[in-house]
């Protein structure tokens, strides 16, 4: 039993908020600028839970995963300019397609190299869907290919660890000097200039009227989007409706929303809280007991994906920030990728991250089921 029990909501929330604070603090240090505070949030969270200090499961985790992450999306997109989206998101679509091709390459390579047993075709399809789309696609394809509860448990426990590792690598890659030299990025250069200017003089104004209004608007958008999705029988695509409704509001009232202050930073706080929850809820023991071979398989898949994306980015002269955004939209989905790019200061990549990630949601189920049928046939 952990030192802090799962029903001790206040203590668990205190740890989560401390980790979020630590992440913001780490981002200001020399070490944090190399590895990103997000990596430290997740790493320390994993250590705390696996050393039995904090629980793996808690009602506060469920609340964060279901509501806080959803509310963060409108906060990060309330100033989205559709004209800029249509002009710029197309450049991220190519890296997403390349990332998908990298996932399929890794899936096939691992399938023929590793002894996965009878579960092989099912895992191949499920992992393909999960790493092109997201957890929603993982579950949907698992049901479609009749994966048993035991098989699903082993696959999901391994995949959760792989996703965390993939997220850490995703965050770390832009800080590697060699990669920066091989794959230049104007977006990263502009973010560094903007960050420097902000640190030198700009102060983010805290306006309670604006923050409370932004929160009310964000949760209102989430409520309306959820109602619309459920009415249409598309509740699993709730994030799509949240994104579309947010962009509609942002473009109907662009001048009014442009005056908002602090909503983006609040969205960032929500995302750092989510990263803390990811680390604290990761159970290394469950994974080590049941899914070693599936971990190796998953790691091989994301390794091949990263290699393919970075190689093609070099050959096709794709901006490194755009390549990372497309890769992340595939591996960890739109919401998390939006948090990653916003934590890097790549504000122009937030909306493309969400839009391309949703496109991954749409196509992943079909690709996963088709791949399972191909390998099983």
CSV table of C-alpha atoms in Angstrom, one decimal:
chain,number,residue,atom,x,y,z
A,1,UNK,CA,0.0,0.0,0.0
A,2,UNK,CA,1.4,3.4,-0.9
A,3,UNK,CA,2.3,6.0,1.7
A,4,UNK,CA,-0.3,8.3,0.2
A,5,UNK,CA,-3.5,6.2,-0.4
A,6,UNK,CA,-5.6,6.5,-3.5
A,7,UNK,CA,-8.5,8.1,-1.6
A,8,UNK,CA,-6.3,10.8,-0.1
A,9,UNK,CA,-7.3,13.3,-2.8
A,10,UNK,CA,-5.8,16.4,-1.1
A,11,UNK,CA,-2.3,14.8,-0.6
A,12,UNK,CA,-2.3,13.3,-4.1
A,13,UNK,CA,-3.4,16.7,-5.6
A,14,UNK,CA,-0.6,18.4,-3.6
A,15,UNK,CA,2.0,16.1,-5.2
A,16,UNK,CA,0.5,16.7,-8.7
A,17,UNK,CA,0.7,20.4,-8.3
A,18,UNK,CA,4.2,20.2,-6.8
A,19,UNK,CA,5.3,18.3,-9.9
A,20,UNK,CA,3.7,20.8,-12.2
A,21,UNK,CA,5.5,23.6,-10.3
A,22,UNK,CA,8.8,21.7,-10.5
A,23,UNK,CA,8.4,21.3,-14.2
A,24,UNK,CA,7.9,25.1,-14.7
A,25,UNK,CA,10.9,25.7,-12.5
A,26,UNK,CA,13.0,23.2,-14.3
A,27,UNK,CA,12.2,24.8,-17.6
A,28,UNK,CA,14.0,27.9,-16.4
A,29,UNK,CA,17.2,26.1,-15.5
A,30,UNK,CA,20.1,25.1,-17.7
A,31,UNK,CA,19.3,21.4,-17.3
A,32,UNK,CA,15.6,21.9,-18.0
A,33,UNK,CA,16.4,23.8,-21.2
A,34,UNK,CA,18.2,20.7,-22.4
A,35,UNK,CA,15.8,18.0,-21.3
A,36,UNK,CA,12.5,20.0,-20.7
A,37,UNK,CA,10.6,20.2,-17.5
A,38,UNK,CA,8.1,17.7,-18.9
A,39,UNK,CA,10.7,14.9,-18.8
A,40,UNK,CA,11.4,15.6,-15.1
A,41,UNK,CA,7.7,15.8,-14.2
A,42,UNK,CA,7.1,12.3,-15.7
A,43,UNK,CA,10.3,10.8,-14.4
A,44,UNK,CA,9.8,11.9,-10.8
A,45,UNK,CA,6.2,10.9,-11.0
A,46,UNK,CA,7.1,7.4,-12.1
A,47,UNK,CA,9.7,7.2,-9.3
A,48,UNK,CA,7.2,8.3,-6.6
A,49,UNK,CA,4.5,5.8,-7.6
A,50,UNK,CA,6.8,2.9,-8.2
A,51,UNK,CA,8.5,3.5,-4.8
A,52,UNK,CA,5.0,3.2,-3.2
A,53,UNK,CA,4.9,6.8,-2.1
A,54,UNK,CA,1.9,7.8,-4.3
A,55,UNK,CA,-0.9,5.7,-5.7
A,56,UNK,CA,-1.2,4.3,-9.2
A,57,UNK,CA,-5.0,5.0,-9.2
A,58,UNK,CA,-6.9,7.8,-7.8
A,59,UNK,CA,-10.2,9.6,-8.5
A,60,UNK,CA,-8.2,12.8,-9.1
A,61,UNK,CA,-6.3,11.0,-12.0
A,62,UNK,CA,-9.7,10.2,-13.6
A,63,UNK,CA,-10.8,13.8,-13.2
A,64,UNK,CA,-7.7,15.2,-14.8
A,65,UNK,CA,-7.8,12.7,-17.7
A,66,UNK,CA,-11.4,13.3,-18.4
A,67,UNK,CA,-11.9,17.0,-17.7
A,68,UNK,CA,-8.7,19.0,-17.2
A,69,UNK,CA,-7.1,17.8,-20.4
A,70,UNK,CA,-10.3,18.6,-22.3
A,71,UNK,CA,-10.5,22.0,-20.8
A,72,UNK,CA,-6.9,22.8,-21.7
A,73,UNK,CA,-7.6,22.5,-25.4
A,74,UNK,CA,-9.9,25.5,-25.7
A,75,UNK,CA,-7.6,27.5,-23.4
A,76,UNK,CA,-4.7,26.8,-25.8
A,77,UNK,CA,-6.7,27.5,-28.9
A,78,UNK,CA,-8.9,30.5,-28.1
A,79,UNK,CA,-6.7,32.7,-30.2
A,80,UNK,CA,-6.4,30.3,-33.1
A,81,UNK,CA,-6.4,32.1,-36.5
A,82,UNK,CA,-8.0,29.9,-39.1
A,83,UNK,CA,-6.3,31.8,-41.9
A,84,UNK,CA,-3.0,30.9,-40.5
A,85,UNK,CA,-4.1,27.3,-39.8
A,86,UNK,CA,-5.1,26.7,-43.4
A,87,UNK,CA,-1.9,28.3,-44.5
A,88,UNK,CA,0.4,26.3,-42.1
A,89,UNK,CA,-1.2,23.0,-41.1
A,90,UNK,CA,-0.6,21.5,-44.5
A,91,UNK,CA,3.1,21.5,-43.8
A,92,UNK,CA,2.5,19.3,-40.7
A,93,UNK,CA,0.3,16.8,-42.5
A,94,UNK,CA,3.3,15.5,-44.5
A,95,UNK,CA,5.3,14.7,-41.3
A,96,UNK,CA,2.2,13.0,-39.9
A,97,UNK,CA,1.9,10.8,-43.0
A,98,UNK,CA,5.6,10.0,-42.8
A,99,UNK,CA,5.2,9.2,-39.1
A,100,UNK,CA,2.4,6.8,-40.0
A,101,UNK,CA,4.6,5.1,-42.6
A,102,UNK,CA,7.3,4.9,-40.0
A,103,UNK,CA,4.9,3.2,-37.6
A,104,UNK,CA,3.8,0.6,-40.2
A,105,UNK,CA,7.4,-0.1,-41.1
A,106,UNK,CA,8.3,-0.6,-37.4
A,107,UNK,CA,5.3,-2.8,-36.9
A,108,UNK,CA,6.1,-5.1,-39.8
A,109,UNK,CA,9.8,-5.2,-39.0
A,110,UNK,CA,9.1,-6.2,-35.4
A,111,UNK,CA,6.4,-8.7,-36.4
A,112,UNK,CA,8.9,-10.6,-38.5
A,113,UNK,CA,11.9,-10.2,-36.2
A,114,UNK,CA,10.3,-11.0,-32.8
A,115,UNK,CA,8.5,-14.1,-31.7
A,116,UNK,CA,5.2,-12.7,-30.7
A,117,UNK,CA,3.3,-16.0,-30.9
A,118,UNK,CA,-0.4,-16.3,-31.9
A,119,UNK,CA,-1.2,-12.8,-30.6
A,120,UNK,CA,1.2,-11.3,-33.1
A,121,UNK,CA,-1.3,-10.2,-35.8
A,122,UNK,CA,-3.6,-8.7,-33.2
A,123,UNK,CA,-0.9,-6.8,-31.4
A,124,UNK,CA,0.4,-5.6,-34.7
A,125,UNK,CA,-2.9,-4.1,-35.7
A,126,UNK,CA,-3.6,-2.7,-32.2
A,127,UNK,CA,-0.2,-1.1,-31.9
A,128,UNK,CA,-0.5,0.4,-35.4
A,129,UNK,CA,-3.8,2.0,-34.5
A,130,UNK,CA,-2.5,3.2,-31.1
A,131,UNK,CA,0.7,4.8,-32.5
A,132,UNK,CA,-1.0,6.4,-35.5
A,133,UNK,CA,-4.1,7.5,-33.6
A,134,UNK,CA,-4.4,7.1,-29.9
A,135,UNK,CA,-5.7,5.2,-26.9
A,136,UNK,CA,-9.2,5.4,-28.4
A,137,UNK,CA,-8.0,3.6,-31.5
A,138,UNK,CA,-6.1,1.1,-29.4
A,139,UNK,CA,-9.2,0.0,-27.6
A,140,UNK,CA,-11.4,0.1,-30.7
A,141,UNK,CA,-9.1,-2.1,-32.8
A,142,UNK,CA,-8.6,-4.5,-29.8
A,143,UNK,CA,-12.3,-5.1,-29.8
A,144,UNK,CA,-12.5,-5.4,-33.6
A,145,UNK,CA,-9.8,-8.1,-33.7
A,146,UNK,CA,-11.3,-10.0,-30.7
A,147,UNK,CA,-8.4,-9.5,-28.4
A,148,UNK,CA,-9.0,-11.4,-25.1
A,149,UNK,CA,-9.0,-9.5,-21.7
A,150,UNK,CA,-5.6,-11.1,-20.8
A,151,UNK,CA,-4.1,-10.2,-24.2
A,152,UNK,CA,-5.4,-6.7,-23.9
A,153,UNK,CA,-4.1,-6.2,-20.4
A,154,UNK,CA,-0.6,-7.3,-21.4
A,155,UNK,CA,-0.7,-5.2,-24.6
A,156,UNK,CA,-1.9,-2.0,-22.9
A,157,UNK,CA,0.5,-2.3,-19.9
A,158,UNK,CA,3.4,-2.5,-22.3
A,159,UNK,CA,2.1,0.2,-24.6
A,160,UNK,CA,1.6,2.7,-21.7
A,161,UNK,CA,5.3,2.5,-20.9
A,162,UNK,CA,6.3,2.8,-24.5
A,163,UNK,CA,4.1,5.9,-24.9
A,164,UNK,CA,5.7,7.5,-21.9
A,165,UNK,CA,9.2,6.8,-23.2
A,166,UNK,CA,8.1,8.0,-26.6
A,167,UNK,CA,6.8,11.3,-25.1
A,168,UNK,CA,10.2,11.8,-23.3
A,169,UNK,CA,12.1,11.2,-26.5
A,170,UNK,CA,9.8,13.5,-28.4
A,171,UNK,CA,10.4,16.3,-25.9
A,172,UNK,CA,14.2,15.7,-25.8
A,173,UNK,CA,14.9,15.4,-29.6
A,174,UNK,CA,14.6,19.2,-30.3
A,175,UNK,CA,17.3,19.9,-27.6
A,176,UNK,CA,19.9,17.6,-29.2
A,177,UNK,CA,22.5,19.9,-30.8
A,178,UNK,CA,23.5,17.4,-33.5
A,179,UNK,CA,19.8,17.1,-34.7
A,180,UNK,CA,19.4,20.8,-34.6
A,181,UNK,CA,22.4,21.2,-36.9
A,182,UNK,CA,21.3,18.5,-39.3
A,183,UNK,CA,17.6,19.6,-39.4
A,184,UNK,CA,17.3,23.4,-39.0
A,185,UNK,CA,14.2,25.0,-37.7
A,186,UNK,CA,13.1,28.6,-38.2
A,187,UNK,CA,10.2,27.9,-35.8
A,188,UNK,CA,12.5,26.9,-33.0
A,189,UNK,CA,14.7,29.9,-33.7
A,190,UNK,CA,11.8,32.3,-33.5
A,191,UNK,CA,10.6,30.6,-30.2
A,192,UNK,CA,14.0,31.1,-28.6
A,193,UNK,CA,14.0,34.8,-29.7
A,194,UNK,CA,10.5,35.3,-28.3
A,195,UNK,CA,11.4,33.5,-25.1
A,196,UNK,CA,14.5,35.7,-24.6
A,197,UNK,CA,12.5,38.8,-25.2
A,198,UNK,CA,9.9,37.7,-22.7
A,199,UNK,CA,12.4,36.9,-20.0
A,200,UNK,CA,14.2,40.2,-20.5
A,201,UNK,CA,11.1,42.4,-20.1
A,202,UNK,CA,7.7,41.0,-20.7
A,203,UNK,CA,5.5,40.2,-17.7
A,204,UNK,CA,2.4,38.0,-18.0
A,205,UNK,CA,-0.4,39.9,-16.5
A,206,UNK,CA,-2.7,38.0,-14.2
A,207,UNK,CA,-6.3,39.3,-14.7
A,208,UNK,CA,-8.8,37.3,-12.6
A,209,UNK,CA,-11.7,38.7,-14.7
A,210,UNK,CA,-10.0,37.3,-17.9
A,211,UNK,CA,-9.0,34.0,-16.3
A,212,UNK,CA,-12.4,33.2,-14.8
A,213,UNK,CA,-14.0,34.1,-18.1
A,214,UNK,CA,-11.6,31.9,-20.0
A,215,UNK,CA,-12.3,29.0,-17.7
A,216,UNK,CA,-16.0,29.4,-18.0
A,217,UNK,CA,-15.8,29.6,-21.8
A,218,UNK,CA,-13.5,26.6,-21.9
A,219,UNK,CA,-15.7,24.3,-19.8
A,220,UNK,CA,-18.8,25.7,-21.6
A,221,UNK,CA,-17.2,24.7,-25.0
A,222,UNK,CA,-16.4,21.3,-23.6
A,223,UNK,CA,-19.9,20.8,-22.3
A,224,UNK,CA,-21.5,21.8,-25.6
A,225,UNK,CA,-19.1,19.7,-27.6
A,226,UNK,CA,-19.7,16.6,-25.4
A,227,UNK,CA,-23.5,17.1,-25.7
A,228,UNK,CA,-23.2,17.4,-29.5
A,229,UNK,CA,-20.9,14.4,-29.8
A,230,UNK,CA,-23.2,12.2,-27.6
A,231,UNK,CA,-26.3,13.3,-29.5
A,232,UNK,CA,-24.7,12.2,-32.8
A,233,UNK,CA,-23.5,9.0,-31.3
A,234,UNK,CA,-19.9,10.0,-31.7
A,235,UNK,CA,-18.8,10.4,-28.0
A,236,UNK,CA,-15.5,8.7,-28.7
A,237,UNK,CA,-14.6,11.7,-30.9
A,238,UNK,CA,-15.3,14.2,-28.3
A,239,UNK,CA,-11.9,15.9,-28.7
A,240,UNK,CA,-12.8,16.5,-32.4
A,241,UNK,CA,-16.0,18.4,-31.4
A,242,UNK,CA,-14.1,20.4,-28.7
A,243,UNK,CA,-11.5,21.5,-31.2
A,244,UNK,CA,-14.0,22.4,-33.9
A,245,UNK,CA,-16.2,24.3,-31.6
A,246,UNK,CA,-13.2,26.2,-30.1
A,247,UNK,CA,-11.9,27.2,-33.5
A,248,UNK,CA,-15.4,28.3,-34.5
A,249,UNK,CA,-15.7,30.5,-31.4
A,250,UNK,CA,-12.2,31.8,-31.9
A,251,UNK,CA,-12.9,32.8,-35.5
A,252,UNK,CA,-16.4,34.3,-34.8
A,253,UNK,CA,-15.1,36.5,-32.0
A,254,UNK,CA,-11.4,37.0,-32.9
A,255,UNK,CA,-11.1,40.6,-31.8
A,256,UNK,CA,-12.8,40.0,-28.4
A,257,UNK,CA,-10.7,36.8,-27.6
A,258,UNK,CA,-7.5,38.6,-28.7
A,259,UNK,CA,-7.9,40.8,-25.7
A,260,UNK,CA,-7.9,37.8,-23.2
A,261,UNK,CA,-4.8,37.7,-21.0
A,262,UNK,CA,-3.4,34.6,-19.3
A,263,UNK,CA,-5.6,31.9,-20.8
A,264,UNK,CA,-2.8,30.3,-22.7
A,265,UNK,CA,-0.6,30.1,-19.5
A,266,UNK,CA,-3.5,28.5,-17.7
A,267,UNK,CA,-3.9,25.9,-20.4
A,268,UNK,CA,-0.2,25.2,-20.0
A,269,UNK,CA,-0.7,24.6,-16.3
A,270,UNK,CA,-3.5,22.2,-17.0
A,271,UNK,CA,-1.2,20.3,-19.4
A,272,UNK,CA,1.7,20.1,-16.9
A,273,UNK,CA,-0.8,18.7,-14.3
A,274,UNK,CA,-1.7,16.1,-16.9
A,275,UNK,CA,2.0,15.1,-17.4
A,276,UNK,CA,2.3,14.7,-13.6
A,277,UNK,CA,-0.7,12.4,-13.7
A,278,UNK,CA,0.8,10.3,-16.5
A,279,UNK,CA,4.0,9.7,-14.5
A,280,UNK,CA,2.2,8.9,-11.2
A,281,UNK,CA,-0.2,6.5,-12.8
A,282,UNK,CA,2.5,4.4,-14.7
A,283,UNK,CA,3.0,1.0,-13.0
A,284,UNK,CA,6.3,-0.4,-14.0
A,285,UNK,CA,5.7,-3.7,-12.0
A,286,UNK,CA,2.6,-4.7,-14.0
A,287,UNK,CA,4.6,-4.2,-17.2
A,288,UNK,CA,7.7,-6.1,-16.1
A,289,UNK,CA,5.6,-9.1,-15.0
A,290,UNK,CA,3.6,-9.6,-18.1
A,291,UNK,CA,4.8,-7.7,-21.2
A,292,UNK,CA,8.6,-7.8,-21.8
A,293,UNK,CA,8.4,-8.9,-25.4
A,294,UNK,CA,5.6,-6.4,-26.1
A,295,UNK,CA,7.7,-3.6,-24.6
A,296,UNK,CA,10.5,-4.6,-26.9
A,297,UNK,CA,8.1,-4.6,-29.8
A,298,UNK,CA,6.7,-1.2,-28.9
A,299,UNK,CA,10.1,0.3,-28.4
A,300,UNK,CA,11.2,-1.0,-31.8
A,301,UNK,CA,8.1,0.5,-33.5
A,302,UNK,CA,8.6,4.0,-32.1
A,303,UNK,CA,12.4,3.9,-32.7
A,304,UNK,CA,11.8,3.1,-36.4
A,305,UNK,CA,9.2,5.8,-36.5
A,306,UNK,CA,11.6,8.4,-35.1
A,307,UNK,CA,14.4,7.3,-37.5
A,308,UNK,CA,12.1,7.5,-40.5
A,309,UNK,CA,10.7,10.9,-39.6
A,310,UNK,CA,14.1,12.5,-38.9
A,311,UNK,CA,15.6,11.0,-42.0
A,312,UNK,CA,12.8,12.2,-44.3
A,313,UNK,CA,12.9,15.6,-42.6
A,314,UNK,CA,16.5,15.9,-43.5
A,315,UNK,CA,16.0,14.7,-47.0
A,316,UNK,CA,12.9,16.8,-47.7
A,317,UNK,CA,14.2,19.8,-45.7
A,318,UNK,CA,11.2,19.8,-43.3
A,319,UNK,CA,11.4,22.1,-40.4
A,320,UNK,CA,12.4,20.1,-37.2
A,321,UNK,CA,9.5,21.6,-35.2
A,322,UNK,CA,7.1,20.5,-37.9
A,323,UNK,CA,8.6,17.0,-38.0
A,324,UNK,CA,8.4,16.7,-34.2
A,325,UNK,CA,4.8,17.9,-34.3
A,326,UNK,CA,3.8,15.4,-36.9
A,327,UNK,CA,5.6,12.6,-35.1
A,328,UNK,CA,4.0,13.5,-31.8
A,329,UNK,CA,0.5,13.8,-33.3
A,330,UNK,CA,0.9,10.1,-34.3
A,331,UNK,CA,2.5,8.7,-31.2
A,332,UNK,CA,0.9,10.5,-28.3
A,333,UNK,CA,-2.1,12.2,-30.0
A,334,UNK,CA,-3.2,15.8,-30.5
A,335,UNK,CA,-3.8,17.0,-26.9
A,336,UNK,CA,-0.4,15.8,-25.6
A,337,UNK,CA,1.4,17.0,-28.7
A,338,UNK,CA,-0.2,20.4,-28.3
A,339,UNK,CA,1.1,20.5,-24.8
A,340,UNK,CA,4.6,19.5,-25.9
A,341,UNK,CA,4.8,22.1,-28.7
A,342,UNK,CA,3.4,24.9,-26.5
A,343,UNK,CA,5.9,24.0,-23.7
A,344,UNK,CA,8.6,24.6,-26.4
A,345,UNK,CA,7.1,27.9,-27.3
A,346,UNK,CA,6.1,26.7,-30.8
A,347,UNK,CA,2.8,28.5,-30.6
A,348,UNK,CA,2.2,28.3,-34.4
A,349,UNK,CA,2.3,24.5,-34.1
A,350,UNK,CA,-0.5,24.1,-31.5
A,351,UNK,CA,-3.5,24.1,-33.9
A,352,UNK,CA,-1.7,22.0,-36.6
A,353,UNK,CA,-0.8,19.5,-33.8
A,354,UNK,CA,-4.4,19.1,-32.8
A,355,UNK,CA,-5.8,19.0,-36.4
A,356,UNK,CA,-3.3,16.5,-37.7
A,357,UNK,CA,-3.7,14.4,-34.5
A,358,UNK,CA,-7.4,14.2,-35.1
A,359,UNK,CA,-6.8,13.1,-38.7
A,360,UNK,CA,-4.7,10.3,-37.1
A,361,UNK,CA,-7.7,9.4,-35.0
A,362,UNK,CA,-9.9,9.1,-38.1
A,363,UNK,CA,-7.6,6.9,-40.2
A,364,UNK,CA,-6.0,4.7,-37.5
A,365,UNK,CA,-8.8,2.2,-36.9
A,366,UNK,CA,-9.0,1.3,-40.6
A,367,UNK,CA,-5.3,0.9,-40.9
A,368,UNK,CA,-5.0,-1.2,-37.7
A,369,UNK,CA,-7.8,-3.6,-38.6
A,370,UNK,CA,-6.6,-4.0,-42.2
A,371,UNK,CA,-3.0,-4.8,-41.0
A,372,UNK,CA,-4.3,-7.5,-38.6
A,373,UNK,CA,-6.3,-9.0,-41.4
A,374,UNK,CA,-3.3,-9.0,-43.7
A,375,UNK,CA,-1.0,-10.6,-41.3
A,376,UNK,CA,-3.5,-13.2,-40.0
A,377,UNK,CA,-4.6,-14.2,-43.5
